[in-house]
PDB file of C-alpha atoms and ligand atoms in Angstrom:
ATOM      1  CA  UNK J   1      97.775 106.914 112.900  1.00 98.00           C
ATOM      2  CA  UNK J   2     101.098 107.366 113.338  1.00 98.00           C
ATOM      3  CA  UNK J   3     103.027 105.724 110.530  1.00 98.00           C
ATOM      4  CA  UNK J   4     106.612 105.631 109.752  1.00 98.00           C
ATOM      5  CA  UNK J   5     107.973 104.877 105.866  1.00 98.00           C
ATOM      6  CA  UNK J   6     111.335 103.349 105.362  1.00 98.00           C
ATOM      7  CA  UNK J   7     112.089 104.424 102.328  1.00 98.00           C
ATOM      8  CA  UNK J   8     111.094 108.007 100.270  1.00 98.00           C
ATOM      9  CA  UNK J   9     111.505 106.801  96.827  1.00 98.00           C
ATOM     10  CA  UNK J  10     108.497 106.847  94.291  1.00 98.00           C
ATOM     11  CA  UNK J  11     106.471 104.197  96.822  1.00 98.00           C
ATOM     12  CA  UNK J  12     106.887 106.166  99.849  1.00 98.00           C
ATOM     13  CA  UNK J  13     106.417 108.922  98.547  1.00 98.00           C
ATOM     14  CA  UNK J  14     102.947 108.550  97.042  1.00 98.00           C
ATOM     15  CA  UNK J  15     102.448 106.949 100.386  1.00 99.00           C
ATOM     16  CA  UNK J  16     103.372 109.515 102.640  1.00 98.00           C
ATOM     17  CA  UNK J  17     101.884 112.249 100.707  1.00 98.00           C
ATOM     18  CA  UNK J  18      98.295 110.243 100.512  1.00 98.00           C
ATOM     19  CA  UNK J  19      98.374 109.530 104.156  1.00 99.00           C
ATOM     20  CA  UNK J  20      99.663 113.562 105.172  1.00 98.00           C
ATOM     21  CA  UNK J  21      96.328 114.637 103.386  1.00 98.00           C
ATOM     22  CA  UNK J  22      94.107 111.936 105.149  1.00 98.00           C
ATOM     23  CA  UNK J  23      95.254 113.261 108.140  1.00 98.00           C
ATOM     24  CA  UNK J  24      97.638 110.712 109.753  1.00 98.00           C
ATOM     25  CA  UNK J  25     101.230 111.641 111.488  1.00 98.00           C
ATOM     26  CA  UNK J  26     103.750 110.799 108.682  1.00 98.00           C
ATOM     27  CA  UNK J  27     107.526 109.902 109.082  1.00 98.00           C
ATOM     28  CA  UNK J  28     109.820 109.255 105.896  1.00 98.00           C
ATOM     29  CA  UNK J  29     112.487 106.851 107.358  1.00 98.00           C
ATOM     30  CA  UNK J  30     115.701 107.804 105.706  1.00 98.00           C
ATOM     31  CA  UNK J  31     119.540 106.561 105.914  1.00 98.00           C
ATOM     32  CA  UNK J  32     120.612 110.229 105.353  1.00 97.00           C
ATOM     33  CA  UNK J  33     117.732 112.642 106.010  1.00 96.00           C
ATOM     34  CA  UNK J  34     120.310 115.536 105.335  1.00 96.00           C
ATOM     35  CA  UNK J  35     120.241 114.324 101.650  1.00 97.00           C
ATOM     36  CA  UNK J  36     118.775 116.446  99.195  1.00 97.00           C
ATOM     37  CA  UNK J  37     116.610 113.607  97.529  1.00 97.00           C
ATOM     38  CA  UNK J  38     115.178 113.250 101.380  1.00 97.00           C
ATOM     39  CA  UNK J  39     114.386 116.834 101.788  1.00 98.00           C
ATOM     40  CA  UNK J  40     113.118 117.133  98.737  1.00 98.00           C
ATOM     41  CA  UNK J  41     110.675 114.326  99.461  1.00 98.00           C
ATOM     42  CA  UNK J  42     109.731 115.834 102.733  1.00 98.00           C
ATOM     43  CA  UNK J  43     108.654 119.555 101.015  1.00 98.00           C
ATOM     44  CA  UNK J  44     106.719 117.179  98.630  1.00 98.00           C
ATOM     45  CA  UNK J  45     104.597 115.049 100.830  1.00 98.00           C
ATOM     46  CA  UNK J  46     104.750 117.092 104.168  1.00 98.00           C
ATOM     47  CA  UNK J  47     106.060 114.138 105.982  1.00 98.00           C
ATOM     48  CA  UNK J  48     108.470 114.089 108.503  1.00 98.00           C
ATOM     49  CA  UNK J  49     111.921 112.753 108.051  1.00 98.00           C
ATOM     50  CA  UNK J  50     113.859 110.842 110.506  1.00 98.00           C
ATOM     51  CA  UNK J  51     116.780 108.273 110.235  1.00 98.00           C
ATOM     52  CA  UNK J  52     115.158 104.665 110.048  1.00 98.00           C
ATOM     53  CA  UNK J  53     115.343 103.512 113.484  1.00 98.00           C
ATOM     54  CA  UNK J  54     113.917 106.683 115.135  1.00 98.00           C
ATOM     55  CA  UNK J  55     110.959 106.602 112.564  1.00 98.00           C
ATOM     56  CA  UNK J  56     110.215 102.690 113.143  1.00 98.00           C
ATOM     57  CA  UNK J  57     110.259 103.406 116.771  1.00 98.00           C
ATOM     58  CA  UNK J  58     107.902 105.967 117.163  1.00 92.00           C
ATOM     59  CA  UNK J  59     105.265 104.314 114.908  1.00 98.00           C
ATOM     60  CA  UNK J  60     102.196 102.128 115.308  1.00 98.00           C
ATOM     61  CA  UNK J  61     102.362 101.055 111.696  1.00 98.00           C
ATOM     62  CA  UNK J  62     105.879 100.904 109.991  1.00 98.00           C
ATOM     63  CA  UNK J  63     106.152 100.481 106.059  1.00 99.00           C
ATOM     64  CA  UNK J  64     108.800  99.116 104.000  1.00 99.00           C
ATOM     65  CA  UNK J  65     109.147 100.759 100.705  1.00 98.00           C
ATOM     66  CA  UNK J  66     112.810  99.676  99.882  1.00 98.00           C
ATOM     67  CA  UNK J  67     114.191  97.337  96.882  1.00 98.00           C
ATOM     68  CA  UNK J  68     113.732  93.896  97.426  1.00 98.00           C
ATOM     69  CA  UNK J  69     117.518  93.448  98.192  1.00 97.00           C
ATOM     70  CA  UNK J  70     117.848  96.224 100.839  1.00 98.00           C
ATOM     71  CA  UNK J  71     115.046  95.093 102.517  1.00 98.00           C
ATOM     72  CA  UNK J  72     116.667  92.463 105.445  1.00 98.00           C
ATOM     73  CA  UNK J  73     119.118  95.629 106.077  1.00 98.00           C
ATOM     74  CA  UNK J  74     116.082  97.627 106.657  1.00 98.00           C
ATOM     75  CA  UNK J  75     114.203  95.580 108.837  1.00 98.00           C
ATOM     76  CA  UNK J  76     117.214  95.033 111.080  1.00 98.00           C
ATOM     77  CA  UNK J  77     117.789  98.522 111.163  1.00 98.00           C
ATOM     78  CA  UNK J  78     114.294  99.609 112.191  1.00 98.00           C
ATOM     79  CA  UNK J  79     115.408  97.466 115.346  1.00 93.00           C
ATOM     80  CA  UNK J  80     112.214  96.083 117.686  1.00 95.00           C
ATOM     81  CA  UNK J  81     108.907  95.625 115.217  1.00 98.00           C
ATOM     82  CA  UNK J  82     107.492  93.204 117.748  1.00 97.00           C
ATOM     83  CA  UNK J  83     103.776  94.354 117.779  1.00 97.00           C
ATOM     84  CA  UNK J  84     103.755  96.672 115.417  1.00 98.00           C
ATOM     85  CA  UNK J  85     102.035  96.614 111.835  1.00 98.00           C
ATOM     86  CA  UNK J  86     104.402  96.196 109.674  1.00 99.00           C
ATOM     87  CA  UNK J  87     103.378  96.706 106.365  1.00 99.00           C
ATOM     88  CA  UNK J  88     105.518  95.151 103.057  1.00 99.00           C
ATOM     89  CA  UNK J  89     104.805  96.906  99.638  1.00 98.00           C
ATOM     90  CA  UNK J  90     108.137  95.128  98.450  1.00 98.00           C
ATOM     91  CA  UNK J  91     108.515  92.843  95.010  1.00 98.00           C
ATOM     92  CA  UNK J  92     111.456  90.387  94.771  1.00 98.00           C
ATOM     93  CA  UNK J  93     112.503  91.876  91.527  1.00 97.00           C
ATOM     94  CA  UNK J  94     115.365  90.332  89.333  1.00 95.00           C
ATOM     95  CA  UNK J  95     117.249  92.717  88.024  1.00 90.00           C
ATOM     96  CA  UNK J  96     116.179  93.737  84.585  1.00 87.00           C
ATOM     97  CA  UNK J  97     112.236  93.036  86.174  1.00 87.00           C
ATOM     98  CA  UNK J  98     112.826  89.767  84.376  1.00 87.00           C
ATOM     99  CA  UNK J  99     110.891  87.657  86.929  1.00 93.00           C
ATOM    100  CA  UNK J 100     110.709  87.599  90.601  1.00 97.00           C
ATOM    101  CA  UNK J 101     113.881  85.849  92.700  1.00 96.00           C
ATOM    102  CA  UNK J 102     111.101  84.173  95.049  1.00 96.00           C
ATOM    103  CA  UNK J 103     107.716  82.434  94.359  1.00 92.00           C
ATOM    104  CA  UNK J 104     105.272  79.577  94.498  1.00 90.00           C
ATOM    105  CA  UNK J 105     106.181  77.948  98.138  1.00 96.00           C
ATOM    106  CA  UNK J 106     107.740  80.945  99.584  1.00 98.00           C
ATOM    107  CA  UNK J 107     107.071  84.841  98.949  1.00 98.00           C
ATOM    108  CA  UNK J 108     109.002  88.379 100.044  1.00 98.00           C
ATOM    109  CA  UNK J 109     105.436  88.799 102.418  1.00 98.00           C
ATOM    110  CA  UNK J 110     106.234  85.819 103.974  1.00 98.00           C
ATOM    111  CA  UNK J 111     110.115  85.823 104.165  1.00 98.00           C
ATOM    112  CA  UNK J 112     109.295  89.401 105.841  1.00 98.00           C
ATOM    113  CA  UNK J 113     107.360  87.950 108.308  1.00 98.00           C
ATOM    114  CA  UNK J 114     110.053  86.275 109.224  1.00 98.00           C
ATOM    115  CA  UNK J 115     113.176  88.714 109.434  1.00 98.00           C
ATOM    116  CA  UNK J 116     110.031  90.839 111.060  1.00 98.00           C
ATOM    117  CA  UNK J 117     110.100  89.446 114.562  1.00 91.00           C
ATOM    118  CA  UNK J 118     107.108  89.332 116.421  1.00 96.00           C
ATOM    119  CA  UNK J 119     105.510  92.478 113.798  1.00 98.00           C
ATOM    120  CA  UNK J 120     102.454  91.571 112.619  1.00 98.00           C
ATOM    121  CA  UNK J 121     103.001  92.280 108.706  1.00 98.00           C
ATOM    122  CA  UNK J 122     100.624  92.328 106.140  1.00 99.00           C
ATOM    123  CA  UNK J 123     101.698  92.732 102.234  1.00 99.00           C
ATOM    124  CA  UNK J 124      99.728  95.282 100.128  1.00 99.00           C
ATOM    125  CA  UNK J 125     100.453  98.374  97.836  1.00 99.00           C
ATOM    126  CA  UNK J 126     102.742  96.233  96.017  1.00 98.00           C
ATOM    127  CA  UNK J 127     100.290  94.710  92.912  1.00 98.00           C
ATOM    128  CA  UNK J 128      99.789  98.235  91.241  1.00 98.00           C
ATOM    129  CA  UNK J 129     102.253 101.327  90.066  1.00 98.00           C
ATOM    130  CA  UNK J 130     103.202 104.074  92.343  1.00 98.00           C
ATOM    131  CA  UNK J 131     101.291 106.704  90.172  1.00 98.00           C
ATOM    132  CA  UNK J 132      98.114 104.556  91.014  1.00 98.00           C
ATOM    133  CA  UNK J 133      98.527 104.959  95.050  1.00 98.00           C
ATOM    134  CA  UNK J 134      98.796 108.988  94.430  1.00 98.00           C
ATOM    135  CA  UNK J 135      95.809 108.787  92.235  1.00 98.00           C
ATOM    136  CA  UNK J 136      94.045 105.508  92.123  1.00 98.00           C
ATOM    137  CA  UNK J 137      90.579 107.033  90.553  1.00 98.00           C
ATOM    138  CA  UNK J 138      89.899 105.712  86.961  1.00 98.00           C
ATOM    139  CA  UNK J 139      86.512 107.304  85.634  1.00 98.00           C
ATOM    140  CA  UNK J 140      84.006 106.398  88.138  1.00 97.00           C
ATOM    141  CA  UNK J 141      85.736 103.410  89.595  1.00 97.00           C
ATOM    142  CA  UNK J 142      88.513 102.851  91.978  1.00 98.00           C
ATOM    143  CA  UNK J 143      91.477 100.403  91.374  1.00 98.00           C
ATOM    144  CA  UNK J 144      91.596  97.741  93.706  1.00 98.00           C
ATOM    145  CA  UNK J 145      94.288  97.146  96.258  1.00 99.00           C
ATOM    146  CA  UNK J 146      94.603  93.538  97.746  1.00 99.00           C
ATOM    147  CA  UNK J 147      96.485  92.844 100.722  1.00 99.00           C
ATOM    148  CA  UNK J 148      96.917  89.784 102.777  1.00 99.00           C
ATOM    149  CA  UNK J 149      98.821  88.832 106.251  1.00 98.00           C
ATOM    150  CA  UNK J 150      97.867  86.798 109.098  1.00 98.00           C
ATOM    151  CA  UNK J 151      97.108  89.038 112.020  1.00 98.00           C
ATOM    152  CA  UNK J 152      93.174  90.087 111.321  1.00 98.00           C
ATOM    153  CA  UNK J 153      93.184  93.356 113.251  1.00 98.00           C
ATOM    154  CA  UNK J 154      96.462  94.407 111.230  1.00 98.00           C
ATOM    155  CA  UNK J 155      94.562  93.490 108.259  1.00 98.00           C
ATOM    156  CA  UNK J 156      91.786  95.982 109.379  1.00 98.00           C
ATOM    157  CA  UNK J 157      94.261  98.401 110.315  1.00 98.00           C
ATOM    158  CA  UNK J 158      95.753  98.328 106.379  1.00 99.00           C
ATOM    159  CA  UNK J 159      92.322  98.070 105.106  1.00 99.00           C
ATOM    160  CA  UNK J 160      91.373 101.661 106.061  1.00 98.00           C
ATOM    161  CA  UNK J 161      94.690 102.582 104.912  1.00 99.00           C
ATOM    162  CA  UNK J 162      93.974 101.675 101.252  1.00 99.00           C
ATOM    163  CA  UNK J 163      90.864 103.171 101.933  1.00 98.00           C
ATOM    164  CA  UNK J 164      92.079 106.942 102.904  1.00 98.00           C
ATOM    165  CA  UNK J 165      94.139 106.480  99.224  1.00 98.00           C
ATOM    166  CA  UNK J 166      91.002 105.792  97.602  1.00 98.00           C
ATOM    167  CA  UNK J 167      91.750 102.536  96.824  1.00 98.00           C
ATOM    168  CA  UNK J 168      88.650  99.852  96.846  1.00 98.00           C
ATOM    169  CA  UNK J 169      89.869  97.391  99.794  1.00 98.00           C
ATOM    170  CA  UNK J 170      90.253  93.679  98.668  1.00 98.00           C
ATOM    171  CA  UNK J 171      91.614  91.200 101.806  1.00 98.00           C
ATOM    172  CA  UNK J 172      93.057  88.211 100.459  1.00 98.00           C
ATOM    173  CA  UNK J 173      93.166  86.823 103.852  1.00 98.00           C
ATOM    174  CA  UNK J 174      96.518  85.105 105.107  1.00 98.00           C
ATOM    175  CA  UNK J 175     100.218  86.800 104.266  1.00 98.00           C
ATOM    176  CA  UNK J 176     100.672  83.196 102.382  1.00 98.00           C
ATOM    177  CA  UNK J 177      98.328  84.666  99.711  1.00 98.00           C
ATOM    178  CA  UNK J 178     101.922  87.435  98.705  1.00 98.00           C
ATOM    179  CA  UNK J 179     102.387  84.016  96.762  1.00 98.00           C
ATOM    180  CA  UNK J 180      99.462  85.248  94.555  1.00 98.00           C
ATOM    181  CA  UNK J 181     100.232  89.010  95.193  1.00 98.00           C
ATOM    182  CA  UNK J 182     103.914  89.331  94.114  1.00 98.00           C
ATOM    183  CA  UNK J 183     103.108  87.306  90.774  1.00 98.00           C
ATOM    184  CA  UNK J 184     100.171  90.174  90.490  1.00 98.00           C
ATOM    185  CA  UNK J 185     102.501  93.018  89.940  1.00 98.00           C
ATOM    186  CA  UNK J 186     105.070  91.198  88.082  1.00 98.00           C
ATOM    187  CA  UNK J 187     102.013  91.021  85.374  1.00 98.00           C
ATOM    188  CA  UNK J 188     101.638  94.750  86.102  1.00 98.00           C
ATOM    189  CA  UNK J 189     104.631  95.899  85.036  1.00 97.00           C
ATOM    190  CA  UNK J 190     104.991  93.204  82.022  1.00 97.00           C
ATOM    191  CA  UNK J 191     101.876  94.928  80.935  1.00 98.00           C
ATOM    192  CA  UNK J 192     103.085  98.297  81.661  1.00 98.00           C
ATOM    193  CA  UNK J 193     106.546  98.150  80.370  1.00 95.00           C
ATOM    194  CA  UNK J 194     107.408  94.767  78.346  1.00 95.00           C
ATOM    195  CA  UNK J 195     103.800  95.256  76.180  1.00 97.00           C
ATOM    196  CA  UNK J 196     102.944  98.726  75.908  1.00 98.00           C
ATOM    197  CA  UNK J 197      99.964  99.055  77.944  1.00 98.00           C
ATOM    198  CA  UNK J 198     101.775 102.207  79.880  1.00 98.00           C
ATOM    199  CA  UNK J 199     101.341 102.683  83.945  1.00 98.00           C
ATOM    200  CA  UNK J 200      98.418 104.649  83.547  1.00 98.00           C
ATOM    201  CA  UNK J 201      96.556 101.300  84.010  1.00 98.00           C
ATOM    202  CA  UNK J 202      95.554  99.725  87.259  1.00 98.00           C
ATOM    203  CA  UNK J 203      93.538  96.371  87.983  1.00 98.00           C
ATOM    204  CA  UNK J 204      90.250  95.967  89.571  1.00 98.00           C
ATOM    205  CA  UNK J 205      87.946  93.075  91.032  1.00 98.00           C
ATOM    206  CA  UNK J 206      84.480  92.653  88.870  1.00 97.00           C
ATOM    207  CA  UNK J 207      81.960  91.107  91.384  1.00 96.00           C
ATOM    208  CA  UNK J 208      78.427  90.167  90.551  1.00 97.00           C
TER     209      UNK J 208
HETATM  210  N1  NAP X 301     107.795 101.980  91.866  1.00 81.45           N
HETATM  211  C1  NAP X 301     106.639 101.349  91.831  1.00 81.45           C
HETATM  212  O1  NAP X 301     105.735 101.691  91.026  1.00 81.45           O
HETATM  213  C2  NAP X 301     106.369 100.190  92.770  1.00 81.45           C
HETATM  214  C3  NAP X 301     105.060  99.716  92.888  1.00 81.45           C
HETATM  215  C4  NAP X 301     104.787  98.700  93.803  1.00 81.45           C
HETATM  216  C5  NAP X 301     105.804  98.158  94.585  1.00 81.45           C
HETATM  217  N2  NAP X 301     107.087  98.612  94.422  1.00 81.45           N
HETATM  218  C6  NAP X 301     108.120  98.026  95.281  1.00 81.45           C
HETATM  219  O2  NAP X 301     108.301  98.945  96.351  1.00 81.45           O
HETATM  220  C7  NAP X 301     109.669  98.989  96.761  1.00 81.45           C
HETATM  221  C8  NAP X 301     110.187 100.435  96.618  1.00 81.45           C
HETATM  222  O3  NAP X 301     110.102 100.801  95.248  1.00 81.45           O
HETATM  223  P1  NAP X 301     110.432 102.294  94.769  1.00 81.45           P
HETATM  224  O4  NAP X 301     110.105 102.324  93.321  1.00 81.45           O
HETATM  225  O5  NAP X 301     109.820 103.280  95.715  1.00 81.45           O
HETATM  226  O6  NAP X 301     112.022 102.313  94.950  1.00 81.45           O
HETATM  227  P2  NAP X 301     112.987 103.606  94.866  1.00 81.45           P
HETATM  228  O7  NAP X 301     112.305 104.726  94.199  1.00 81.45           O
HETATM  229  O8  NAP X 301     114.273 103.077  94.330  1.00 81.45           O
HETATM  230  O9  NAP X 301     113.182 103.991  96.414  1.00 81.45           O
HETATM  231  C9  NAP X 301     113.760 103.092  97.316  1.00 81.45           C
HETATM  232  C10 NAP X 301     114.008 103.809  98.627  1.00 81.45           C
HETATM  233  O10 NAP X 301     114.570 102.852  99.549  1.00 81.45           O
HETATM  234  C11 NAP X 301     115.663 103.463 100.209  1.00 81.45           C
HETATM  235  N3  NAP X 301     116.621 102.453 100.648  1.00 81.45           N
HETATM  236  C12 NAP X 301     117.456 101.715  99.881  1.00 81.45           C
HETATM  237  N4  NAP X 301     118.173 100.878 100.661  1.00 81.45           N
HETATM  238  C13 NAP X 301     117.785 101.108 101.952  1.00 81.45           C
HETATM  239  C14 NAP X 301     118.150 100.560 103.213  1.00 81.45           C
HETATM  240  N5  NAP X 301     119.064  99.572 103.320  1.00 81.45           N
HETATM  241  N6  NAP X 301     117.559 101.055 104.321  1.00 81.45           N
HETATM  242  C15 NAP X 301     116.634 102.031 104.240  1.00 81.45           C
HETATM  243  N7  NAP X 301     116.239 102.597 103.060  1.00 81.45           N
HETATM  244  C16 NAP X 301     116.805 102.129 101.939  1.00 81.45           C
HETATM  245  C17 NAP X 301     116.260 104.418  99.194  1.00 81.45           C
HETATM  246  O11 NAP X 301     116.957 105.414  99.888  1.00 81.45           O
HETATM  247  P3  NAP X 301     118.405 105.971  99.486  1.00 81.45           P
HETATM  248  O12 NAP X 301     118.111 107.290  98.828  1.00 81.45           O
HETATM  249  O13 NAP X 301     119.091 106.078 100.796  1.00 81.45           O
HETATM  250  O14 NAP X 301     119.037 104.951  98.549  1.00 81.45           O
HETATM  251  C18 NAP X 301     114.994 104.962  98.532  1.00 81.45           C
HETATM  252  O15 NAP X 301     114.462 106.034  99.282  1.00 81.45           O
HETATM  253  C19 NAP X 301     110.409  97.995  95.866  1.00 81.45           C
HETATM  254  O16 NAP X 301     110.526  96.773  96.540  1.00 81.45           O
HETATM  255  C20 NAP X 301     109.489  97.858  94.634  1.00 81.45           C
HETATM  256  O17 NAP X 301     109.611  96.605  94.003  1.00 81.45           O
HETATM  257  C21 NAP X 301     107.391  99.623  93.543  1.00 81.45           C
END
């Protein structure tokens, strides 16, 4: 697939470099792909790098891997997303991670879907830590990765996404369910950070 990443920070990053070794066409969306930071994420991952708009445009599936507040900016840089997969791996983070800015009758999935015009988004690799999406093996088990949006063939499309990570798949169905997922990784990284628990720790769906 040919997939471009707005953003080459810690989430695009383990992104891009998963998704170079499963084989797909990887561009690293940058504002200044002269930077070093950009380059250096480029040798790291063997991804492209392009300035936003050109990697939006020449990909099927784009993903936003930006803070929560530079995230609007993004989308209206990455100019027409009308058809594509657009996937959202954002968290409306207050600053301080003290709670998340939106929640309970709206979500960042959702408010995305909406700057988004026309892009079929779907939220996912946003409810566990970046170190889990470049290695999301624990013992003999695979952390989970739930993702949710509206468009059912963009949900398949993300689905074998998390798969090539080595994530186990878990569709939550409509983007409304971000409502559920952004809450998620807010307890992730209370767990992580405010009690302890480290990011070496990941969750995963029991089923009998
Ligand atoms: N870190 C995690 O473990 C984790 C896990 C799950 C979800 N998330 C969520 O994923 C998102 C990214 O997190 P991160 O930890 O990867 O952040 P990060 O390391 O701070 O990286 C953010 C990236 O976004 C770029 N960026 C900032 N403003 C931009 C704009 N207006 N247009 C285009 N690119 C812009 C930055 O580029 P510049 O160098 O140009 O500033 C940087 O490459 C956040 O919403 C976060 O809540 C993070």
């Amino acid at each position: 697939m040919r997939i471009g990443i707005i953003g080459a920070g810690s989430v695009g990053k383990a992104l891009a470099g998963g998704w170079v070794r499963a084989g797909h066409d990887v561009t690293l969306g940058v504002r200044s792909p002269d930077a070093a930071r950009a380059l250096a994420a480029a040798s790291a991952t063997g991804a492209r790098l392009a300035p936003v708009p050109d990697a939006a445009a020449g990909a099927e599936v784009v993903v936003l891997a930006t803070p929560w507040e530079a995230t609007e900016d993004a989308i209206e840089a990455c100019a027409d997303l009308s058809g594509k997969v657009v996937v959202d791996c954002t968290n409306p983070l207050r600053r301080g991670l003290d709670g998340l800015a939106v929640g309970t009758t709206d979500s960042a999935g959702e408010r995305v879907g909406r700057w988004a015009a026309g892009a079929r988004v779907v939220k996912a690799f946003n409810t566990t830590g970046a170190n889990n999406m470049e290695n999301p093996q624990y013992g003999d088990r695979a952390a989970s990765m739930f993702f949710c949006g509206d468009d059912e063939a963009a949900r398949a499309t993300v689905r074998t996404l998390v798969e090539d990570l080595g994530f186990e798949a878990v569709d939550c169905g409509p983007l409304r369910a971000a409502r559920y997922l952004e809450p998620v990784a807010m307890l992730w990284i209370h767990l992580a950070h405010e009690r302890g628990l480290g990011r070496e720790i990941a969750f995963a769906l029991l089923r009998r």
